[in-house]
Every structure is written in C-alpha cells, then in structure tokens.
C-alpha cells in the first residue's frame, strides 16, 4: 500500500511538473491593481482562439462593446451576440447580485473554455473588464498583439471598500483642456477610480462657460499662473467630457470655489467687490488686472452685499443644469470672514434646492451645515461643529502637487517637507467611520504641462486607488510595489509620463509610448 502511494505520488509529481514546465514560460500570474477582494488562481489556462464569441444578456450591451474593443487589439476575431452561455466570453447582468456584490462589484471566472463576467450593474461589468484587461499583455494598450494569449484560470469575487475613489485636477491655476482630461479619465478607469473633481475656478482663472455671466470667461479665463496655460471649457465641452466619463463609470464633480479664491470673478464683475475693495486683502491685484501669482487667501466676495447671492445662484444654477452627477462642490477653503458661516449655509441651501449634494473643503464644517453635506478633509485642523460624511484628501498622503521624492523640482512641500511618497499614500489608514472614500488632488501652480501633470498623478494615484478599493486586510505594500513594477510597460504603452519611483523595480520601456521624448519642465 505504501509503495503504491509513493509510486503514485511520483507519477503525479512528474506529470504535474511536466505540465508546469510546458506552460510556465508563457505566463506569469498577472499583477492586478487594485488587489481584488478574493482571488483564487488555478494552474491551467484559457487560450484565446482565433475566433471568439462574446455573448451578453439584456442590459450588458455597452459592456459587450467594451470587451470587444479590448479584444480588437488581439489576433482574435470576436462576434457579439445575445445569449447566456456560450463558449468564449459571457457577460451577464443580474440585478439580484446587488445584495452580495453591491453596485460596483463583480465576479470574474476563467475556465479552460469560458471567461465569465457577472455583476449587478454595467459599472460592475466595466470593472470586471478592467481586471481582465490587466491580465492581457500590455501591448494591447496601443498595438495589435499577435502572439498567443493565455489567461490564467482564476476565480475572482471583488467589491470596493469605498464608494468614493476620486482624483482632482486643478484646471484653474493652469488650464488643462478636454484632451488631457479625457486621457486622465481613461487612466483613472483602468484603476477603478470613479470620481473626477475639477477645480474650475480660482484667483488666476475662471474655466467654465456660464452663459448668463459671459465676462467670467471673456475676461476671467484669460489669466493663469506665470508660465501656465489659460483657457476655459465651453458648456458643450463640459457635457462631452461628462458623457465620456460616465461611459467609464466616472462622475464629474465640478467645483466653483466660493466665497474665497474668487479673484477671477471679481475682476470680471467688479460689482462683487466691496466699494472700497476691502475684500481684496492684501491687494495682490486690482480689477481689471489679472492675477498670475501663487498666494492664497487674499480674495473673497464682499460678503455684506446681498447681490453676491444672486451671482452664486446664477452660477450654481447653470452648473446644476449641465451636471448629470449628484454633486456640486463649493470650495469654501482658506478664507476668514465674520459672515463666512452664514455664507456657507446659504450656499448649501442653494445647492440643495437645485437637487444636488453639496461638497466643500473641511473649513465648511465650522458652520452648522446639513448632515448631508460632504466635507473634504485636507489638513485636519478644522474645529467642526457637525458630523458629516468625509472624503479623505489629507495633504500628507494625498496632495500630489507635493514632491514624489525629497527635493523634486517644481513641487510644493508646505504640508510635508519631504513631499508625499508612494508609501505615504499607500499606508494611509482610514479611521473615521464617516469616511466615504479618498481623493487625491493635483494643484497646478507649479504643474504647467501635461507631462508634469502625469508625473504628479502617476503612480501615486494607483496607490490611492488601492487605498480606496482594497480592504485593509488585503493590502500589502511589498506586494503592491511588485505589482506596480509589473504594470510599468502597460503605462508606457498608454503614454503615461509617470514618475519612476526609485523604490519600484519598473518593467518599463518608455519607447513603447507614442511620445518617447520627455519635455523639459518650464521654470517660473
Ligand atoms: C491649498 S487645500 C489649497 C490650494 C492650493 C494648494 C497648494 C486647499 C483646499 N487649497 O488652493 O493650490 O494648497 O498646495
């Protein structure tokens, strides 16, 4: 009996090893980011055939189109058809799964002959496809892959930890137009980020068309920080970006920063100032001059004038009418005024009457705002008088205008002298039970080109994506760094000018990207 079992296990072992050595060189276990909730790898593979069927059930049409797009960059010819179970790719929406998978979760099962993706919603299927995408060779990101594709068999069940996984781009200090914003949306989608906050207005520039207040863009959009770009989004462009984002499960969150950070509006509509200009203190600029500096906290509406509320209602009204998402962000940062609290309460009620949820920087919680108000925490210093839902953007982990490594040129360091490292971002621990998620801003006083913006966002936004998606017990910095390194080539193919964090062993070849030359950064 004993010798039988030894022989048996020897034969089994040989067989097993043969199997492995025949397959191993082809495929490594894919590096998925963010780390899914449950993953069970199997030893065998699914081989992509020259012809493939993608079948989908009712409601999964858009997902089928996404999957087909992914397969287009392989050698396979794929056909989509309605159906539940075909050999090949199956996309299934099943609303009953919402109970276990929520709105954004999914199951992904790969067997020898089938790749099954299921979710309660299109958002969940979209994320199943993003996970699958990371299992394909990086080349599919911008070229046709002709070598045989084998996917590891696996069973994944995945749900996000937080509903809010955001990225913020300041288009006010230095303008970034539709092309860059859409590129950013594409990259966010790959890492399952779902909110894009656009900081649309500030002292240096007003970046969104408001039809009833045309001078905001005729005059107010002309400025920028020294060396930065000016410009604005028309409402058509804004809506187009919003639709592009929605197709990728991303909600645009527009911010109109009031009652401070408002000089661009004050120069366009001088009647929003006090008659003696006491609301501009110190006087960094005087209407009709533009402001090109970096200082903050010196401009505000004349809060004694009732007319400013007509202005606020008009602007927020138009923003609400072109915004499909649930949120309007009213800023509210870095200003002191006796009437600040009164202003915040009034602005909140204007937003609520427009049917939207109000968001503001943490200072707003000095006022007794409604408990539906969402507070965005950035320095943690505010003495709040209310408990509200919180978005965590604490600067020591999430301010990506800060240096990637100590001393990096053209970066801030006021929050943390050494900047914000990949590890600072990754190791952020959510402790407040009111937290609905995380968001990382890139302020652009010193970010003057697309390449520089890429360098600040990436790869730290990938670390933040894992903080937002992956449950604490499944997070591991060492594993993250390894998986991140393995994604270098994919980022190259996607033309991301990411910062090559020295702690990561990058599998990288910048020549794979479309622009292989790095633009030198301009200095101010
Ligand atoms: C603080 S944090 C700001 C921005 C600046 C940024 C620069 C916050 C709500 N406001 O106005 O651009 O610091 O790091």
Coordinates of C-alpha atoms and ligand atoms in Angstrom, one line a residue:
X1 CA 0.0 0.0 0.0
X2 CA 2.8 2.3 1.0
X3 CA 4.9 1.7 -2.1
X4 CA 1.8 2.2 -4.3
X5 CA 1.2 5.6 -2.9
X6 CA 4.8 6.6 -3.2
X7 CA 4.8 5.5 -6.9
X8 CA 1.5 7.2 -7.4
X9 CA 2.7 10.4 -6.0
X10 CA 5.9 10.2 -8.0
X11 CA 4.0 9.8 -11.2
X12 CA 1.7 12.5 -10.2
X13 CA 4.6 14.8 -9.4
X14 CA 6.2 14.1 -12.8
X15 CA 3.0 14.8 -14.5
X16 CA 2.5 17.9 -12.6
X17 CA 6.0 19.2 -13.3
X18 CA 5.7 18.4 -17.0
X19 CA 2.5 20.3 -17.1
X20 CA 4.1 23.2 -15.4
X21 CA 7.3 23.3 -17.4
X22 CA 5.3 23.1 -20.6
X23 CA 3.3 26.2 -19.7
X24 CA 5.3 28.2 -17.3
X25 CA 7.5 30.3 -19.6
X26 CA 4.4 31.7 -21.3
X27 CA 2.5 33.1 -18.4
X28 CA 3.1 34.7 -15.1
X29 CA 0.4 35.4 -12.6
X30 CA -1.0 38.8 -13.6
X31 CA -0.4 41.8 -11.4
X32 CA -3.8 43.2 -10.7
X33 CA -4.2 46.7 -9.1
X34 CA -6.3 47.3 -7.0
X35 CA -5.9 44.0 -5.3
X36 CA -9.3 42.2 -5.6
X37 CA -11.2 41.0 -2.5
X38 CA -11.0 37.3 -3.3
X39 CA -8.7 35.7 -5.9
X40 CA -8.2 32.0 -6.5
X41 CA -5.6 31.2 -9.2
X42 CA -5.7 27.8 -10.8
X43 CA -2.8 26.2 -12.6
X44 CA -4.3 25.9 -16.0
X45 CA -5.1 28.4 -18.8
X46 CA -7.7 29.7 -21.1
X47 CA -6.3 30.1 -24.6
X48 CA -7.7 32.8 -26.7
X49 CA -8.9 31.3 -30.0
X50 CA -8.7 32.9 -33.4
X51 CA -12.5 33.2 -33.4
X52 CA -14.4 34.1 -30.2
X53 CA -17.9 34.7 -29.2
X54 CA -18.8 37.5 -26.8
X55 CA -22.3 36.8 -25.5
X56 CA -24.2 39.2 -23.3
X57 CA -27.7 39.4 -21.8
X58 CA -30.1 42.3 -21.7
X59 CA -28.5 45.5 -20.2
X60 CA -24.9 44.4 -20.9
X61 CA -24.7 45.9 -24.4
X62 CA -22.3 48.6 -23.6
X63 CA -20.1 46.1 -21.7
X64 CA -20.0 43.8 -24.7
X65 CA -18.8 46.8 -26.8
X66 CA -16.0 47.5 -24.2
X67 CA -14.9 43.9 -24.2
X68 CA -14.9 43.8 -28.0
X69 CA -12.7 46.9 -28.0
X70 CA -10.2 45.1 -25.8
X71 CA -10.2 42.0 -28.0
X72 CA -9.7 44.2 -31.1
X73 CA -6.1 44.6 -30.2
X74 CA -5.5 40.8 -30.2
X75 CA -5.4 38.3 -33.1
X76 CA -8.9 37.1 -32.3
X77 CA -12.0 37.8 -34.4
X78 CA -14.8 38.3 -32.0
X79 CA -18.5 38.2 -32.6
X80 CA -21.1 39.6 -30.1
X81 CA -24.4 38.0 -29.7
X82 CA -27.2 37.9 -27.2
X83 CA -27.2 34.8 -25.0
X84 CA -26.5 33.4 -21.6
X85 CA -23.9 30.7 -22.0
X86 CA -21.6 30.4 -24.9
X87 CA -18.1 29.0 -25.2
X88 CA -15.9 32.1 -25.1
X89 CA -16.8 35.3 -23.3
X90 CA -20.0 35.7 -21.3
X91 CA -21.2 39.0 -19.9
X92 CA -24.2 38.8 -17.5
X93 CA -26.1 41.4 -15.7
X94 CA -28.1 40.0 -12.8
X95 CA -29.7 42.7 -10.5
X96 CA -30.1 40.1 -7.8
X97 CA -26.3 40.1 -7.3
X98 CA -26.5 43.6 -5.9
X99 CA -27.2 42.1 -2.5
X100 CA -23.7 40.4 -2.4
X101 CA -21.7 42.5 -4.9
X102 CA -23.2 45.9 -4.4
X103 CA -23.3 48.4 -7.3
X104 CA -19.7 48.1 -8.4
X105 CA -18.7 44.6 -7.5
X106 CA -18.3 41.7 -10.0
X107 CA -17.4 38.0 -10.4
X108 CA -14.8 37.0 -13.0
X109 CA -14.3 33.3 -13.7
X110 CA -11.9 32.0 -16.2
X111 CA -12.0 28.3 -17.0
X112 CA -10.5 26.3 -19.9
X113 CA -13.2 27.3 -22.4
X114 CA -15.0 30.2 -20.8
X115 CA -14.5 33.7 -19.4
X116 CA -17.5 34.6 -17.4
X117 CA -18.1 38.1 -16.1
X118 CA -21.1 38.9 -14.0
X119 CA -22.3 41.8 -11.9
X120 CA -25.5 43.6 -10.8
X121 CA -24.8 46.6 -13.0
X122 CA -22.9 47.9 -16.0
X123 CA -20.4 49.5 -13.6
X124 CA -19.6 46.1 -12.1
X125 CA -19.1 44.6 -15.6
X126 CA -17.0 47.5 -16.6
X127 CA -14.7 46.8 -13.6
X128 CA -14.6 43.1 -14.4
X129 CA -13.4 44.1 -17.8
X130 CA -10.7 46.3 -16.3
X131 CA -9.4 43.4 -14.2
X132 CA -9.4 41.2 -17.3
X133 CA -7.6 43.9 -19.2
X134 CA -4.8 43.7 -16.7
X135 CA -4.4 40.0 -17.5
X136 CA -3.8 40.6 -21.2
X137 CA -0.3 41.5 -22.5
X138 CA 0.5 45.2 -22.0
X139 CA 0.8 45.6 -25.8
X140 CA -3.0 45.6 -26.2
X141 CA -2.9 49.2 -24.9
X142 CA -1.8 50.6 -28.2
X143 CA -0.9 47.9 -30.7
X144 CA -2.2 44.6 -32.1
X145 CA -0.8 41.7 -30.2
X146 CA -0.2 38.7 -32.5
X147 CA 1.5 36.2 -30.1
X148 CA -0.7 33.6 -28.5
X149 CA -2.6 34.8 -25.5
X150 CA -3.1 32.5 -22.5
X151 CA -5.1 33.7 -19.5
X152 CA -4.6 32.1 -16.1
X153 CA -7.7 30.3 -14.9
X154 CA -9.0 32.1 -11.9
X155 CA -12.0 32.8 -9.8
X156 CA -12.4 36.4 -8.6
X157 CA -15.1 38.0 -6.5
X158 CA -14.5 41.6 -6.0
X159 CA -16.2 44.6 -4.3
X160 CA -14.8 48.1 -3.5
X161 CA -14.1 49.2 0.1
X162 CA -15.3 52.8 -0.6
X163 CA -17.8 54.3 -2.9
X164 CA -15.7 57.5 -3.4
X165 CA -12.4 56.9 -5.2
X166 CA -11.5 60.3 -6.6
X167 CA -8.9 62.3 -8.4
X168 CA -8.8 66.1 -8.6
X169 CA -7.3 68.3 -11.3
X170 CA -6.9 72.0 -10.7
X171 CA -7.6 73.5 -14.2
X172 CA -7.8 77.0 -12.7
X173 CA -4.2 77.8 -11.9
X174 CA -3.0 76.3 -15.2
X175 CA -5.5 75.2 -17.7
X176 CA -5.9 71.6 -18.9
X177 CA -8.3 71.1 -21.8
X178 CA -10.6 68.3 -23.0
X179 CA -7.8 66.2 -24.5
X180 CA -5.9 65.9 -21.3
X181 CA -9.0 65.5 -19.1
X182 CA -10.2 62.6 -21.3
X183 CA -6.8 60.9 -21.2
X184 CA -6.9 61.3 -17.4
X185 CA -10.3 59.7 -17.4
X186 CA -9.0 56.7 -19.4
X187 CA -6.2 56.1 -16.9
X188 CA -8.5 56.5 -13.9
X189 CA -10.9 53.9 -15.3
X190 CA -8.1 51.3 -15.5
X191 CA -7.6 51.5 -11.8
X192 CA -11.3 51.7 -10.9
X193 CA -11.4 55.3 -9.8
X194 CA -14.9 56.8 -10.1
X195 CA -15.0 60.5 -9.3
X196 CA -13.2 63.3 -11.2
X197 CA -13.3 66.5 -9.3
X198 CA -12.5 69.5 -11.5
X199 CA -11.3 72.6 -9.6
X200 CA -12.8 75.0 -12.2
X201 CA -12.3 78.4 -10.7
X202 CA -9.7 80.3 -8.6
X203 CA -7.9 83.6 -8.4
X204 CA -5.9 83.0 -11.5
X205 CA -8.7 81.9 -13.9
X206 CA -12.3 81.0 -14.5
X207 CA -12.6 77.9 -16.6
X208 CA -16.2 77.1 -17.3
X209 CA -18.6 79.0 -19.5
X210 CA -21.6 80.5 -17.7
X211 CA -24.0 81.8 -20.3
X212 CA -25.7 84.4 -18.1
X213 CA -22.3 85.7 -16.9
X214 CA -20.3 85.8 -20.1
X215 CA -17.5 88.0 -18.7
X216 CA -16.4 85.2 -16.5
X217 CA -14.8 83.5 -19.5
X218 CA -14.4 86.6 -21.8
X219 CA -12.2 88.2 -19.1
X220 CA -11.7 85.8 -16.2
X221 CA -10.4 82.9 -18.3
X222 CA -7.5 84.9 -19.7
X223 CA -5.2 84.5 -16.7
X224 CA -3.1 81.7 -15.3
X225 CA -0.1 81.3 -13.1
X226 CA 3.2 82.5 -14.6
X227 CA 4.1 80.1 -17.3
X228 CA 0.7 78.3 -17.1
X229 CA -1.9 77.9 -19.8
X230 CA -5.1 79.8 -19.9
X231 CA -8.5 78.9 -21.5
X232 CA -11.8 77.5 -20.5
X233 CA -14.3 74.7 -21.2
X234 CA -17.5 75.6 -23.1
X235 CA -20.6 74.0 -21.7
X236 CA -20.6 71.7 -24.7
X237 CA -17.1 70.6 -24.0
X238 CA -18.0 70.1 -20.3
X239 CA -21.0 67.9 -21.2
X240 CA -19.0 65.9 -23.7
X241 CA -16.3 65.2 -21.1
X242 CA -19.0 64.3 -18.6
X243 CA -20.5 61.8 -21.1
X244 CA -17.1 60.3 -21.8
X245 CA -16.5 59.9 -18.1
X246 CA -20.0 58.4 -17.5
X247 CA -19.3 55.7 -20.1
X248 CA -16.3 54.7 -17.9
X249 CA -18.3 54.8 -14.6
X250 CA -16.7 58.2 -13.6
X251 CA -18.8 61.1 -12.2
X252 CA -17.6 64.6 -12.8
X253 CA -17.6 66.7 -9.7
X254 CA -17.5 70.4 -10.6
X255 CA -16.0 72.9 -8.1
X256 CA -16.9 76.5 -8.1
X257 CA -14.7 77.8 -5.3
X258 CA -16.6 80.4 -3.2
X259 CA -16.5 82.7 -1.3
X260 CA -12.7 82.9 -1.4
X261 CA -10.3 82.1 -4.2
X262 CA -12.5 84.2 -6.3
X263 CA -10.4 87.0 -7.9
X264 CA -11.0 85.9 -11.5
X265 CA -14.7 86.6 -11.0
X266 CA -14.0 89.8 -9.0
X267 CA -12.1 91.2 -12.0
X268 CA -14.8 90.2 -14.5
X269 CA -17.6 91.5 -12.4
X270 CA -16.2 94.3 -10.1
X271 CA -19.6 94.8 -8.5
X272 CA -19.0 91.7 -6.5
X273 CA -16.3 93.7 -4.6
X274 CA -16.9 96.0 -1.7
X275 CA -16.9 99.6 -2.9
X276 CA -13.6 100.2 -1.1
X277 CA -12.1 96.8 -2.3
X278 CA -11.6 95.8 1.4
X279 CA -12.4 92.3 0.3
X280 CA -9.1 92.0 -1.5
X281 CA -6.5 91.9 1.3
X282 CA -3.6 92.1 0.8
X283 CA -4.2 93.7 -2.6
X284 CA -2.3 91.2 -4.8
X285 CA -4.1 92.5 -7.9
X286 CA -6.7 95.2 -8.6
X287 CA -9.5 94.9 -11.2
X288 CA -9.3 94.8 -14.2
X289 CA -5.8 93.3 -13.8
X290 CA -5.3 89.6 -14.0
X291 CA -3.5 87.7 -11.2
X292 CA -0.6 85.4 -12.1
X293 CA 0.9 84.7 -8.6
X294 CA 0.8 81.8 -6.2
X295 CA -0.5 83.3 -3.0
X296 CA -3.8 82.1 -1.5
X297 CA -6.3 83.5 1.0
X298 CA -6.4 87.2 -0.1
X299 CA -9.6 87.5 -2.1
X300 CA -13.3 87.0 -1.3
X301 CA -16.7 88.2 -2.3
X302 CA -17.9 91.3 -0.5
X303 CA -20.0 89.2 1.9
X304 CA -22.0 92.2 3.1
X305 CA -23.6 92.6 -0.4
X306 CA -26.8 90.6 -0.9
X307 CA -26.2 90.7 -4.7
X308 CA -23.4 88.2 -4.4
X309 CA -26.1 85.5 -3.7
X310 CA -27.8 86.3 -7.0
X311 CA -24.4 85.7 -8.6
X312 CA -23.9 82.4 -6.7
X313 CA -27.5 81.2 -7.5
X314 CA -27.0 82.0 -11.2
X315 CA -23.6 80.3 -11.5
X316 CA -24.6 77.2 -9.4
X317 CA -27.9 77.0 -11.2
X318 CA -26.2 76.8 -14.6
X319 CA -23.7 74.3 -13.2
X320 CA -26.5 72.1 -11.9
X321 CA -28.3 72.3 -15.2
X322 CA -25.3 70.9 -17.1
X323 CA -24.2 68.4 -14.5
X324 CA -25.6 64.9 -14.5
X325 CA -23.8 63.8 -11.3
X326 CA -25.3 64.3 -7.9
X327 CA -22.7 66.8 -6.6
X328 CA -21.7 70.4 -6.6
X329 CA -18.5 71.4 -4.8
X330 CA -18.5 74.9 -3.4
X331 CA -14.9 75.1 -2.2
X332 CA -15.0 77.2 0.9
X333 CA -11.3 76.9 1.7
X334 CA -8.8 79.4 3.1
X335 CA -10.9 82.4 4.0
X336 CA -11.7 84.3 7.1
X337 CA -14.8 86.5 7.4
X338 CA -17.4 87.1 10.1
X339 CA -20.0 86.2 7.6
X340 CA -18.3 83.0 6.4
X341 CA -20.6 80.6 8.2
X342 CA -23.7 82.4 7.1
X343 CA -22.4 82.2 3.5
X344 CA -21.8 78.5 3.6
X345 CA -25.2 77.8 5.0
X346 CA -26.9 79.9 2.3
X347 CA -24.7 78.4 -0.5
X348 CA -25.6 74.9 0.8
X349 CA -29.3 75.6 0.7
X350 CA -29.0 76.9 -2.9
X351 CA -27.3 73.7 -3.9
X352 CA -29.8 71.6 -2.1
X353 CA -32.7 73.4 -3.8
X354 CA -31.0 72.6 -7.1
X355 CA -31.4 68.9 -6.2
X356 CA -27.6 68.3 -5.6
X357 CA -25.5 67.2 -2.7
X358 CA -23.1 69.9 -1.5
X359 CA -19.4 69.2 -1.0
X360 CA -16.9 71.7 0.5
X361 CA -13.3 71.7 1.9
X362 CA -13.2 70.9 5.6
X363 CA -13.4 74.5 6.7
X364 CA -17.1 74.5 5.8
X365 CA -17.8 72.3 8.9
X366 CA -17.2 75.3 11.1
X367 CA -20.8 76.2 10.0
X368 CA -23.7 74.1 11.1
X369 CA -24.3 72.7 7.7
X370 CA -26.8 70.0 6.9
X371 CA -25.7 66.4 7.7
X372 CA -25.9 65.5 4.0
X373 CA -23.1 68.0 3.3
X374 CA -19.9 66.2 2.4
X375 CA -16.7 67.5 3.9
X376 CA -13.3 67.1 2.1
X377 CA -10.6 66.9 4.7
X378 CA -7.2 68.3 3.7
X379 CA -5.3 69.5 6.7
X380 CA -7.4 68.1 9.6
X381 CA -7.2 71.4 11.5
X382 CA -10.9 72.4 11.4
X383 CA -12.9 72.5 14.6
X384 CA -16.1 71.0 13.2
X385 CA -19.5 71.7 14.7
X386 CA -21.2 69.0 12.7
X387 CA -20.7 65.3 11.8
X388 CA -20.8 64.9 8.0
X389 CA -19.7 62.3 5.5
X390 CA -16.0 62.8 4.8
X391 CA -13.8 62.5 1.7
X392 CA -10.2 62.0 2.9
X393 CA -7.7 64.1 1.0
X394 CA -5.3 64.7 3.9
X395 CA -2.3 66.5 2.4
X396 CA 0.4 64.3 3.9
X397 CA -0.9 61.3 1.9
X398 CA -2.9 62.7 -1.0
X399 CA -1.5 66.1 -2.1
X400 CA 0.2 65.1 -5.3
X401 CA 1.4 68.6 -6.1
X402 CA 3.9 67.8 -3.4
X403 CA 7.3 66.1 -4.3
X404 CA 7.4 62.5 -5.3
X405 CA 10.9 62.4 -3.7
X406 CA 12.5 65.0 -1.5
X407 CA 13.7 68.0 -3.4
X408 CA 11.9 67.3 -6.7
X409 CA 11.8 70.5 -8.7
X410 CA 8.6 72.5 -9.2
X411 CA 6.7 70.9 -6.3
X412 CA 5.2 72.0 -3.0
X413 CA 6.4 71.0 0.4
X414 CA 4.3 73.1 2.8
X415 CA 2.4 70.1 4.1
X416 CA 5.3 67.7 4.5
X417 CA 8.9 68.7 3.9
X418 CA 9.9 65.5 2.2
X419 CA 6.9 65.6 -0.1
X420 CA 4.4 62.7 -0.4
X421 CA 6.0 59.4 -1.2
X422 CA 4.3 56.4 -2.8
X423 CA 4.4 54.8 0.7
X424 CA 2.8 57.8 2.4
X425 CA -0.1 57.4 0.0
X426 CA -0.3 53.7 0.2
X427 CA -0.1 53.5 4.0
X428 CA -2.9 55.9 4.7
X429 CA -5.3 54.3 7.2
X430 CA -8.9 55.2 7.3
X431 CA -10.0 55.5 10.9
X432 CA -13.0 57.8 10.8
X433 CA -16.2 55.8 10.4
X434 CA -17.8 58.7 8.4
X435 CA -15.3 58.3 5.6
X436 CA -16.9 57.6 2.3
X437 CA -13.7 57.4 0.4
X438 CA -10.4 59.1 -0.7
X439 CA -9.4 61.6 -3.3
X440 CA -6.0 63.0 -4.4
X441 CA -5.7 66.5 -5.8
X442 CA -3.1 67.9 -8.1
X443 CA -2.9 71.6 -7.6
X444 CA -1.3 73.2 -10.6
X445 CA 0.5 76.4 -9.5
X446 CA 3.7 74.5 -10.5
X447 CA 2.3 72.0 -12.9
X448 CA 2.5 73.7 -16.3
X449 CA 2.4 70.9 -18.8
X450 CA 0.6 67.6 -19.5
X451 CA 3.9 65.7 -18.8
X452 CA 4.3 67.4 -15.5
X453 CA 0.7 66.5 -14.5
X454 CA 1.3 62.9 -15.4
X455 CA 4.4 62.9 -13.2
X456 CA 2.4 64.1 -10.2
X457 CA -0.6 61.9 -10.7
X458 CA 1.2 58.6 -11.5
X459 CA 2.0 56.3 -10.0
X460 CA 0.7 57.8 -6.7
X461 CA -2.9 57.7 -8.0
X462 CA -2.5 54.0 -8.4
X463 CA -1.5 53.7 -4.7
X464 CA -4.6 55.8 -3.8
X465 CA -6.8 53.5 -6.0
X466 CA -5.8 50.5 -3.9
X467 CA -6.4 52.5 -0.7
X468 CA -9.9 53.3 -2.0
X469 CA -10.8 49.9 -3.4
X470 CA -9.0 47.2 -1.4
X471 CA -9.9 46.2 2.1
X472 CA -7.3 46.9 4.7
X473 CA -6.6 43.2 5.4
X474 CA -5.8 42.6 1.8
X475 CA -3.3 45.5 1.4
X476 CA 0.4 44.9 1.5
X477 CA 3.0 47.5 0.4
X478 CA 5.6 45.0 -0.7
X479 CA 3.1 43.1 -2.9
X480 CA 1.8 46.5 -4.2
X481 CA 5.2 47.6 -5.2
X482 CA 5.8 44.4 -7.1
X483 CA 2.5 44.5 -8.9
X484 CA 3.1 48.2 -9.7
X485 CA 6.5 47.4 -11.2
X486 CA 4.9 44.8 -13.5
X487 CA 2.5 47.5 -14.8
X488 CA 5.3 49.8 -16.0
X489 CA 5.1 48.6 -19.5
X490 CA 1.3 49.0 -19.7
X491 CA 1.7 52.6 -18.5
X492 CA 4.4 53.1 -21.2
X493 CA 2.1 51.7 -23.9
X494 CA -0.6 54.1 -22.5
X495 CA 1.8 57.0 -22.9
X496 CA 1.8 57.9 -19.2
X497 CA 4.8 60.0 -18.2
X498 CA 4.8 58.5 -14.8
X499 CA 7.4 59.3 -12.1
X500 CA 9.8 56.3 -12.0
X501 CA 9.6 55.9 -8.2
X502 CA 13.0 54.6 -7.2
X503 CA 11.6 52.0 -4.7
X504 CA 9.9 50.2 -7.6
X505 CA 11.5 47.8 -10.0
X506 CA 9.9 49.0 -13.2
X507 CA 9.3 46.7 -16.0
X508 CA 9.4 49.6 -18.4
X509 CA 10.3 50.8 -21.8
X510 CA 9.3 54.4 -22.5
X511 CA 9.9 53.9 -26.2
X512 CA 6.7 51.9 -26.3
X513 CA 4.8 55.0 -25.8
X514 CA 3.8 57.5 -28.5
X515 CA 5.9 60.3 -27.1
X516 CA 9.2 58.9 -26.2
X517 CA 10.9 62.3 -25.6
X518 CA 10.3 63.9 -22.2
X519 CA 9.5 67.5 -22.4
X520 CA 11.7 69.6 -20.1
X521 CA 9.7 71.3 -17.5
X522 CA 9.4 75.1 -17.7
X523 CA 10.6 77.0 -14.7
X524 CA 8.9 80.0 -13.2
Ligands
LIG1 C1 -4.1 74.6 -0.6 S1 -6.0 72.8 0.2 C2 -5.2 74.9 -1.4 C3 -5.0 75.2 -2.8 C4 -3.5 75.3 -3.2 C5 -2.8 74.2 -2.5 C6 -1.3 74.1 -2.9 C7 -7.0 73.7 -0.4 C8 -8.4 73.4 -0.2 N1 -6.5 74.8 -1.0 O1 -5.6 76.5 -3.1 O2 -3.5 75.2 -4.6 O3 -2.9 74.3 -1.2 O4 -0.7 73.0 -2.4

